[in-house]
Steps between C-alpha positions, in 0.01 A plus 500: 500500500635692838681855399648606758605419830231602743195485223360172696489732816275745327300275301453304842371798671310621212273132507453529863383871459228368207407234774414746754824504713590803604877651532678553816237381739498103308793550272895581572545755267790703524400742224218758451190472372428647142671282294358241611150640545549626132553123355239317741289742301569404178438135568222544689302715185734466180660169456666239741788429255843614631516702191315771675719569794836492293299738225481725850847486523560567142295768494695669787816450267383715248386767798878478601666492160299825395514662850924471503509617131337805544655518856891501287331712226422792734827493638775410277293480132381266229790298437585348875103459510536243175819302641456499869107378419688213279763439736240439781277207282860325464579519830581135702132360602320826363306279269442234743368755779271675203315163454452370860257570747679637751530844683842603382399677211159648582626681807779650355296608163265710713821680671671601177178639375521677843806654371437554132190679617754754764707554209251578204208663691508878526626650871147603582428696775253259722766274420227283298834302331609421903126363533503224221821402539474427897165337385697279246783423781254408711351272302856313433547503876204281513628251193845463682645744812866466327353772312580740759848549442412684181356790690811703544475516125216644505604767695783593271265514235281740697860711492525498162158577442550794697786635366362439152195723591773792661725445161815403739723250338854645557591230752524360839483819663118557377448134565597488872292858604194320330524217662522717846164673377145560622395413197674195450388339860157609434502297219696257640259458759201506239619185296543334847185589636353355159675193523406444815133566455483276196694225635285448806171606288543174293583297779144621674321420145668121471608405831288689750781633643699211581841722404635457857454096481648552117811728633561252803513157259740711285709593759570187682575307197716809322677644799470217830820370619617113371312277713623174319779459289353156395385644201830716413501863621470787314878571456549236273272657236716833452516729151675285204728747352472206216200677406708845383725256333191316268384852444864667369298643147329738799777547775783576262352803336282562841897600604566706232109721543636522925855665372308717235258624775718569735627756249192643381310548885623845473316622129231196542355429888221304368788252427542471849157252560626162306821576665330519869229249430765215399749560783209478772356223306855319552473628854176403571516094326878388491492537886129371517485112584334293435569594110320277268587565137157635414579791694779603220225697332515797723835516410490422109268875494768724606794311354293538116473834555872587630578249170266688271685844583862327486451345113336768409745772600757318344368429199446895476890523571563289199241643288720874586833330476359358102383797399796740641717254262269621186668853564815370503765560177562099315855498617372566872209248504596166674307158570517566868158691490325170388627298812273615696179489323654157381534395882149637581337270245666198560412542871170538387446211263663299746283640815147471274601108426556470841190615662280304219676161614445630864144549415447237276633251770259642748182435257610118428577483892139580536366249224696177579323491887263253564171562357215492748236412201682231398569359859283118557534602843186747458331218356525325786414801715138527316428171621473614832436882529149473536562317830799749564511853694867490609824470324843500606747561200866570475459696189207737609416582167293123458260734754410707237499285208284232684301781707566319839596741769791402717486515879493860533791523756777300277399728186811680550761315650798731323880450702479854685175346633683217599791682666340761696321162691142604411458167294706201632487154397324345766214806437435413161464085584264673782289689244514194267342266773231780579382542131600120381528597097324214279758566239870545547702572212938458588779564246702183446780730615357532871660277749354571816160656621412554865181294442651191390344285776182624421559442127590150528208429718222679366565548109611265197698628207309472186687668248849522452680657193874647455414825682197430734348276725129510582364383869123450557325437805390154584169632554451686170644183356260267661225809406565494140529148445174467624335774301663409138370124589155600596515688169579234311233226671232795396631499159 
């Protein structure tokens, strides 16, 4: 099965990469290099099942599920550690993204170690904490440049830091003349220096330096103006505030931890990061389009967290408001000190059924997709791979499972590709014609391809089932025929 949205993309660029294609120069590629370099790796020397890439990805869950726990536990203690950690794994499409080979996860695991590492290491003096950590941004930068926005972070963590080492934590006062300091710039300027170092360090080691080539593909297809609206534009795909809706067993007591640390800033600053980090996360992606929904993860982090500190600050209210009743004379004592514990669990009971339907729906989501194993269409495919080095697929992921590369220019044909007018329609029928794919593999959904002529002239359909249609060249047909009947006059 396909998890995830853009898992064909990677899995496309991934078989190219095994074949000896390189990124940027033969491939579109509007990401950088590691994680990709990382999983062409693992097929190349460990296994060529797709279990290895989305064990990658797994892996890099666990790196971010510890990194934000200790990352809470430094800052606000144990208990918001436990619940914003479980609040995250039952986030929308947090289980989905954890499975799937895709970037999402990866780059963003690296940059929350990043900042678990500012806030646990010591405030050395060479600044050795400011070293790793730009070293670990840097390294996100080159999974996924999104990961820049988390920077500013960083450097409030520096602050802290800081003013941990100088024993200041009256308030904003000590805050804003550290933040003003030689000391803090110097570090500042240390994890920046790192990051940049490391990020263009790795690019050297996998790409040769082809950063500039990487940053320019990014750009255009992130950031150029709408060339066609053909396609839709990127307006129409805007934040779904449906999302906060889906997720109430998070927002609502996300609320309630916003109102209790905007009381508490003044006795406890560190309470000040989950507050900062979600409103610049909202910033940052509910004014960022395109917005696909995978993107809701950057939010679901800060939103556990500001939910971790509201349930448990008011389940410590209730727990005071019980036992101030015990003190209380029997004439005096009242049922009205049970409501709100009594409110707190139902909320919970009710919240705890409603993420394990949420996640339970995502899992038998996953399961019910077609099964590529189980597909005749890859019988049909093994009848004339060995007389096949192109394949043109509409679900890129048959690139991987068959090991046939794609035509390295229409491995990533994503919609801001489409928009910003580097790939058009009458480009990819061009690059179609100039490689000529033996095998073309359509979804019985697809209408209309800008190769049609050359489809109906050059290729028979051989294979045709409720979800796809298989296209072989005349040639290959001819090619085969004759081969299987020479085998069987030797026989």
């Amino acid at each position: 099965v396909q998890i995830g949205a853009d898992e064909g993309f990677e899995l496309a660029k991934v078989t190219l990469c095994a074949h000896g294609h390189k990124l940027y120069t033969e491939i579109w590629n509007d990401q950088p290099p590691l994680h990709t370099f990382l999983i062409t790796q693992i097929i190349k020397h460990v296994s060529r099942s797709v279990l290895g890439p989305r064990l990658v990805t797994s892996g890099f869950t666990v790196v971010l599920l510890i990194s934000y726990f200790f990352l809470i536990r430094r800052l606000t203690g144990l208990g918001t550690a436990l619940i914003g950690v479980a609040l995250v794994i039952a986030s929308p499409g947090f289980l989905e993204l954890s499975a799937s080979c895709m970037v999402e996860i990866p780059g963003l695991a690296i940059a929350i170690a990043g900042l678990c590492l500012l806030a646990n290491a010591p405030p050395i003096r060479w600044g050795l904490g400011e070293v790793l950590a730009g070293v670990l941004f840097g390294m996100a930068l080159q999974i996924k440049l999104i990961n820049l926005i988390w920077t500013p972070l960083a450097a409030l963590l520096i602050c802290f830091r800081l003013m941990s080492a100088r024993q200041n934590h009256a308030g904003f006062a000590e805050l804003f003349s550290t933040v003003k300091s030689r000391a803090t710039l110097g570090r500042v300027l240390i994890f920046g220096s790192s990051m940049l170092v490391a990020c263009l360090a790795i690019d050297l080691a996998i790409d040769q330096g082809a950063y500039l080539a990487n940053f320019q593909q990014s750009w255009r297809s992130h950031f150029s103006a709408v060339k066609t609206t053909e396609y839709g534009t990127p307006s129409e795909h805007v934040f779904e505030w449906v999302f906060l809706f889906r997720n109430w067993d998070t927002v609502v007591p996300a609320v309630a931890g916003i109102i209790v640390m905007i009381f508490r800033f003044r006795r406890q600053l560190a309470l000040l990061f989950p507050f900062v980090w979600l409103i610049w996360s909202l910033v940052v992606f509910v004014n960022h389009t395109p917005w696909w929904s995978y993107y809701y993860v950057h939010l679901a982090l800060p939103l556990s967290w500001c939910a971790a500190i509201g349930f448990t600050s008011v389940v410590e209210a209730g727990l005071k408001l019980f036992d101030a009743r015990k003190h209380l004379k029997p004439h005096q004592k009242s049922w009205g000190a049970w409501l709100p514990l009594t409110g707190i669990a139902i909320f919970a009971a009710v919240a705890v059924l409603w993420m394990g339907g949420r996640m339970y729906l995502q899992i038998t989501t996953i399961r019910g997709l077609p099964r590529t194993f189980a597909s005749l269409v890859m019988v049909e495919v093994e009848r004339y791979k060995p007389y096949t080095h192109w394949l043109y697929a509409d679900d890129l992921a048959f690139s991987f499972h068959t090991d046939i590369p794609v035509p390295p220019a229409l491995a990533v044909v994503s919609l801001k590709r489409l928009w910003s007018g580097e790939i058009t329609a009458e480009r990819v029928a061009e690059e179609f014609a100039r490689y000529q794919p033996e095998l073309v593999m359509l979804n019985n959904k697809t209408t209309s391809v800008p190769f049609r002529d050359l489809l109906d002239r050059d290729y028979r359909l051989v294979y045709q089932d409720n979800w796809q249609q298989l296209y072989v060249l005349k040639t290959i047909i001819a090619r085969a025929t004759g081969q299987q009947e020479a085998a069987k006059l030797h026989q």
